[in-house]
């Protein structure tokens, strides 16, 4: 009996000690987990909404019936929870563009990469914490071409008591650049992909959903900011456009860039900016001109050759109090549509606000070519299905491999060790080297075929990565806005021609910290980041047609050893395919 009592006593003591140690370890673990200072809740309902624009009435997919969709407001380190309920006839996912999703890869949003789409009548709860992030971000649909109308801003303010590193503005305004088609966007997408050819130009450009007076039936369909003389305004510019990069300018006013992709920069004053799809830009504008009505204009930056595009500018107004509504506006001077120097001049001037700590030593040096391809026609009806140059089918690729999305989530397949949906053999260098810019094979469709596959590249946790992105002249050189999910990166180099490590100039003091880089037409960009966020992370061109054609890759970042270096298990309500 005494032995039994002693045994039970020892058992309960051991149990208590084990529980105490477990509780303490859990307490220490959760105290460092990105939980958020406070929590912001949003309810998104995906709906079809009837709108009339350009003398045309149609139903478009929206969030909560709004176009553009509702803005999300939070503070640095807040937790954000967004319940997305799909009341539309389309499958949907939402991507929180620029949010680094620290240990929350399941909520990143790209369809068939981190999740299956939310089907009609279903819902999904997105949860993420804005760990050490503040500035202008945006959210958008990340399935099919629904991003054409399903998008909105995310505004993350500094913590309470933390000032801006610039003069506090009198007001701030969100400026979202977009594109609008009169035809149903899903039908446009299906027709383009079925044809094998290029997409039709947008019927109009929009500023905050408004085309402005340059388009039919749009004399009163414009956006306006009323300004007080002598005051300074903060404009949060987001390019949510589908297939076009854009210039933006305000007549007779300077734009002072103070933030790019939600990271502060040294002030850079310019007459105009180029904002690629996926990029955000904060500028200060001083209302220091005579009282009048000034146009805010967005127009195309088109660097590819032999491509049709919309060349009518969208106009909004920067109107001083005291100006009359019927006054003629002073026109904004936009660069020529192919002014590469205007783009380069601004990019060359971008610097992080302060010297930064970034990887000086590199563990993985990757080299990725990016560009277009023309595949050989294999259709029995080539006149209908093979409308690319030379009677081929358009494609796009990285290292000459066109990415094919699987029919389940890559993240889920990787986490659950489900074989057969992707491979881990994406090449870290091109399959062959040549004069990428000037000597690329462009005898379509004979020499421009790419390989197809769902290939991924695997990185060990903590790998210090340098990635060279090289534009190619296959089919045509072009500026490509390349976006990396789950990370921001330092743009340490940027130039024209073929990348040459012997002559490339790098900024190793204060490079800008971005999540979307416009790889220059006929040029290259060098970026660096540390792979310290486990998951499956999409990197792709943010021109939607290029994404559809396969200009993308997935980086799989493996778990580390510590408790805060491992991907959590999937949420219980993760959508099923």
PDB file of N, CA, C and O in Angstrom, residues 14 187 308 311 347 353 362 453 475 482 525 530 559:
ATOM      1  N   UNK A  14       5.857  14.350 -11.093  1.00  0.00           N
ATOM      2  CA  UNK A  14       6.419  14.419 -12.436  1.00  0.00           C
ATOM      3  C   UNK A  14       5.446  15.098 -13.403  1.00  0.00           C
ATOM      4  O   UNK A  14       5.841  15.908 -14.232  1.00  0.00           O
ATOM      5  N   UNK A 187     -15.328  36.662 -69.510  1.00  0.00           N
ATOM      6  CA  UNK A 187     -15.440  36.296 -70.919  1.00  0.00           C
ATOM      7  C   UNK A 187     -14.244  36.804 -71.711  1.00  0.00           C
ATOM      8  O   UNK A 187     -13.758  36.124 -72.627  1.00  0.00           O
ATOM      9  N   UNK A 308      -0.972  46.545 -78.990  1.00  0.00           N
ATOM     10  CA  UNK A 308      -2.044  47.549 -78.964  1.00  0.00           C
ATOM     11  C   UNK A 308      -2.384  47.887 -77.517  1.00  0.00           C
ATOM     12  O   UNK A 308      -2.360  47.013 -76.642  1.00  0.00           O
ATOM     13  N   UNK A 311      -4.675  54.464 -75.252  1.00  0.00           N
ATOM     14  CA  UNK A 311      -3.802  55.636 -75.172  1.00  0.00           C
ATOM     15  C   UNK A 311      -4.557  56.910 -74.801  1.00  0.00           C
ATOM     16  O   UNK A 311      -4.065  58.010 -75.000  1.00  0.00           O
ATOM     17  N   UNK A 347      13.534  55.778 -60.748  1.00  0.00           N
ATOM     18  CA  UNK A 347      14.041  54.588 -60.062  1.00  0.00           C
ATOM     19  C   UNK A 347      15.470  54.812 -59.575  1.00  0.00           C
ATOM     20  O   UNK A 347      15.840  54.399 -58.472  1.00  0.00           O
ATOM     21  N   UNK A 353      15.146  55.485 -46.490  1.00  0.00           N
ATOM     22  CA  UNK A 353      15.267  56.701 -45.689  1.00  0.00           C
ATOM     23  C   UNK A 353      16.568  56.715 -44.896  1.00  0.00           C
ATOM     24  O   UNK A 353      17.241  57.742 -44.789  1.00  0.00           O
ATOM     25  N   UNK A 362      26.158  36.206 -49.324  1.00  0.00           N
ATOM     26  CA  UNK A 362      25.093  35.526 -50.060  1.00  0.00           C
ATOM     27  C   UNK A 362      25.302  34.014 -50.003  1.00  0.00           C
ATOM     28  O   UNK A 362      26.414  33.522 -50.213  1.00  0.00           O
ATOM     29  N   UNK A 453       5.595  23.391 -66.783  1.00  0.00           N
ATOM     30  CA  UNK A 453       5.679  22.574 -65.584  1.00  0.00           C
ATOM     31  C   UNK A 453       5.317  23.345 -64.340  1.00  0.00           C
ATOM     32  O   UNK A 453       5.331  24.578 -64.321  1.00  0.00           O
ATOM     33  N   UNK A 475      10.722  37.524 -78.313  1.00  0.00           N
ATOM     34  CA  UNK A 475       9.494  38.185 -78.764  1.00  0.00           C
ATOM     35  C   UNK A 475       9.650  39.703 -78.661  1.00  0.00           C
ATOM     36  O   UNK A 475       9.605  40.416 -79.647  1.00  0.00           O
ATOM     37  N   UNK A 482       7.650  42.664 -61.241  1.00  0.00           N
ATOM     38  CA  UNK A 482       7.757  41.353 -60.598  1.00  0.00           C
ATOM     39  C   UNK A 482       7.480  41.492 -59.107  1.00  0.00           C
ATOM     40  O   UNK A 482       8.140  42.269 -58.408  1.00  0.00           O
ATOM     41  N   UNK A 525      17.498  43.643 -62.784  1.00  0.00           N
ATOM     42  CA  UNK A 525      17.420  44.130 -61.406  1.00  0.00           C
ATOM     43  C   UNK A 525      18.005  43.065 -60.488  1.00  0.00           C
ATOM     44  O   UNK A 525      17.834  41.862 -60.730  1.00  0.00           O
ATOM     45  N   UNK A 530      16.293  37.590 -47.061  1.00  0.00           N
ATOM     46  CA  UNK A 530      16.612  36.422 -46.238  1.00  0.00           C
ATOM     47  C   UNK A 530      15.359  35.560 -46.151  1.00  0.00           C
ATOM     48  O   UNK A 530      14.294  36.036 -45.767  1.00  0.00           O
ATOM     49  N   UNK A 559      10.972  24.834 -43.057  1.00  0.00           N
ATOM     50  CA  UNK A 559      10.940  25.192 -41.646  1.00  0.00           C
ATOM     51  C   UNK A 559      12.352  25.328 -41.098  1.00  0.00           C
ATOM     52  O   UNK A 559      13.292  24.630 -41.538  1.00  0.00           O
TER      53      UNK A 559
END
